[in-house]
Amino acid sequence: DALKSNFTLTKLSLTENFITLDGLKAIFELLKENSTLTELDLSRNSIDQEGMEFILSSLPKVHTIQIDTRCKK
């Protein structure tokens, strides 16, 4: 819930956390109310095509995003 009520965070790195689609949904649900985050780094996670589509459809407030499209196994 810290992401939901944090109004000073501008950059967030979640690199190498094995984040999948379910994790993305939880993260973006919390970010809906965050108006200060402008950079989100999701590189080196387990994000597949469906996850990429979800991210692209959920990005109205996050201006910069880094994603490594190679899945970790």
PDB file of C-alpha atoms in Angstrom:
ATOM      1  CA  ASP A   1       0.000   0.000   0.000  1.00  0.00           C
ATOM      2  CA  ALA A   2       3.013   2.315   0.225  1.00  0.00           C
ATOM      3  CA  LEU A   3       2.881   2.894  -3.539  1.00  0.00           C
ATOM      4  CA  LYS A   4      -0.765   3.844  -3.314  1.00  0.00           C
ATOM      5  CA  SER A   5      -0.282   6.660  -0.820  1.00  0.00           C
ATOM      6  CA  ASN A   6       3.255   7.800  -1.711  1.00  0.00           C
ATOM      7  CA  PHE A   7       3.226  11.242  -3.328  1.00  0.00           C
ATOM      8  CA  THR A   8       6.986  11.871  -3.515  1.00  0.00           C
ATOM      9  CA  LEU A   9       8.314   8.780  -5.323  1.00  0.00           C
ATOM     10  CA  THR A  10       9.275   9.592  -8.918  1.00  0.00           C
ATOM     11  CA  LYS A  11      11.411   6.557  -9.878  1.00  0.00           C
ATOM     12  CA  LEU A  12      10.965   2.897  -8.999  1.00  0.00           C
ATOM     13  CA  SER A  13      13.239   0.002  -9.949  1.00  0.00           C
ATOM     14  CA  LEU A  14      11.823  -3.523  -9.717  1.00  0.00           C
ATOM     15  CA  THR A  15      14.629  -5.116 -11.725  1.00  0.00           C
ATOM     16  CA  GLU A  16      15.208  -8.876 -11.446  1.00  0.00           C
ATOM     17  CA  ASN A  17      12.194  -9.749  -9.293  1.00  0.00           C
ATOM     18  CA  PHE A  18      10.706 -12.534 -11.468  1.00  0.00           C
ATOM     19  CA  ILE A  19       7.580 -10.413 -11.954  1.00  0.00           C
ATOM     20  CA  THR A  20       4.883 -12.089 -14.076  1.00  0.00           C
ATOM     21  CA  LEU A  21       1.462 -10.925 -15.283  1.00  0.00           C
ATOM     22  CA  ASP A  22      -0.117 -11.433 -11.844  1.00  0.00           C
ATOM     23  CA  GLY A  23       2.598  -9.296 -10.270  1.00  0.00           C
ATOM     24  CA  LEU A  24       2.158  -6.609 -12.916  1.00  0.00           C
ATOM     25  CA  LYS A  25      -1.564  -6.446 -12.213  1.00  0.00           C
ATOM     26  CA  ALA A  26      -0.921  -5.976  -8.485  1.00  0.00           C
ATOM     27  CA  ILE A  27       1.723  -3.297  -9.100  1.00  0.00           C
ATOM     28  CA  PHE A  28      -0.383  -1.321 -11.560  1.00  0.00           C
ATOM     29  CA  GLU A  29      -3.433  -1.522  -9.290  1.00  0.00           C
ATOM     30  CA  LEU A  30      -1.390   0.251  -6.604  1.00  0.00           C
ATOM     31  CA  LEU A  31      -0.004   2.750  -9.109  1.00  0.00           C
ATOM     32  CA  LYS A  32      -3.473   3.866 -10.267  1.00  0.00           C
ATOM     33  CA  GLU A  33      -3.612   6.466  -7.512  1.00  0.00           C
ATOM     34  CA  ASN A  34       0.065   7.452  -7.638  1.00  0.00           C
ATOM     35  CA  SER A  35       0.469  10.680  -9.587  1.00  0.00           C
ATOM     36  CA  THR A  36       4.182  11.321  -9.016  1.00  0.00           C
ATOM     37  CA  LEU A  37       5.850   8.196 -10.448  1.00  0.00           C
ATOM     38  CA  THR A  38       7.360   9.013 -13.836  1.00  0.00           C
ATOM     39  CA  GLU A  39       9.892   6.198 -14.279  1.00  0.00           C
ATOM     40  CA  LEU A  40       9.356   2.476 -13.703  1.00  0.00           C
ATOM     41  CA  ASP A  41      12.129  -0.051 -14.393  1.00  0.00           C
ATOM     42  CA  LEU A  42      10.852  -3.606 -14.895  1.00  0.00           C
ATOM     43  CA  SER A  43      13.895  -4.930 -16.708  1.00  0.00           C
ATOM     44  CA  ARG A  44      15.035  -8.533 -16.293  1.00  0.00           C
ATOM     45  CA  ASN A  45      11.689  -9.917 -15.171  1.00  0.00           C
ATOM     46  CA  SER A  46       9.492 -12.714 -16.525  1.00  0.00           C
ATOM     47  CA  ILE A  47       7.236 -10.512 -18.629  1.00  0.00           C
ATOM     48  CA  ASP A  48       5.742 -12.231 -21.678  1.00  0.00           C
ATOM     49  CA  GLN A  49       3.665 -10.881 -24.598  1.00  0.00           C
ATOM     50  CA  GLU A  50       0.483 -10.766 -22.518  1.00  0.00           C
ATOM     51  CA  GLY A  51       2.341  -8.876 -19.803  1.00  0.00           C
ATOM     52  CA  MET A  52       3.677  -6.375 -22.337  1.00  0.00           C
ATOM     53  CA  GLU A  53       0.162  -5.774 -23.664  1.00  0.00           C
ATOM     54  CA  PHE A  54      -1.097  -5.255 -20.124  1.00  0.00           C
ATOM     55  CA  ILE A  55       1.662  -2.722 -19.421  1.00  0.00           C
ATOM     56  CA  LEU A  56       0.963  -0.773 -22.600  1.00  0.00           C
ATOM     57  CA  SER A  57      -2.748  -0.578 -21.807  1.00  0.00           C
ATOM     58  CA  SER A  58      -2.049   0.536 -18.206  1.00  0.00           C
ATOM     59  CA  LEU A  59       0.429   3.380 -18.695  1.00  0.00           C
ATOM     60  CA  PRO A  60      -1.479   6.645 -18.519  1.00  0.00           C
ATOM     61  CA  LYS A  61       0.649   8.051 -15.687  1.00  0.00           C
ATOM     62  CA  VAL A  62       4.014   6.293 -15.997  1.00  0.00           C
ATOM     63  CA  HIS A  63       6.004   8.207 -18.600  1.00  0.00           C
ATOM     64  CA  THR A  64       9.197   6.163 -18.839  1.00  0.00           C
ATOM     65  CA  ILE A  65       9.429   2.413 -18.552  1.00  0.00           C
ATOM     66  CA  GLN A  66      12.368   0.076 -19.073  1.00  0.00           C
ATOM     67  CA  ILE A  67      11.642  -3.533 -19.903  1.00  0.00           C
ATOM     68  CA  ASP A  68      13.988  -6.297 -20.938  1.00  0.00           C
ATOM     69  CA  THR A  69      11.787  -8.576 -23.056  1.00  0.00           C
ATOM     70  CA  ARG A  70      13.982 -11.631 -22.472  1.00  0.00           C
ATOM     71  CA  CYS A  71      12.259 -13.874 -19.948  1.00  0.00           C
ATOM     72  CA  LYS A  72      14.221 -15.238 -17.018  1.00  0.00           C
ATOM     73  CA  LYS A  73      13.809 -18.950 -16.445  1.00  0.00           C
TER      74      LYS A  73
END
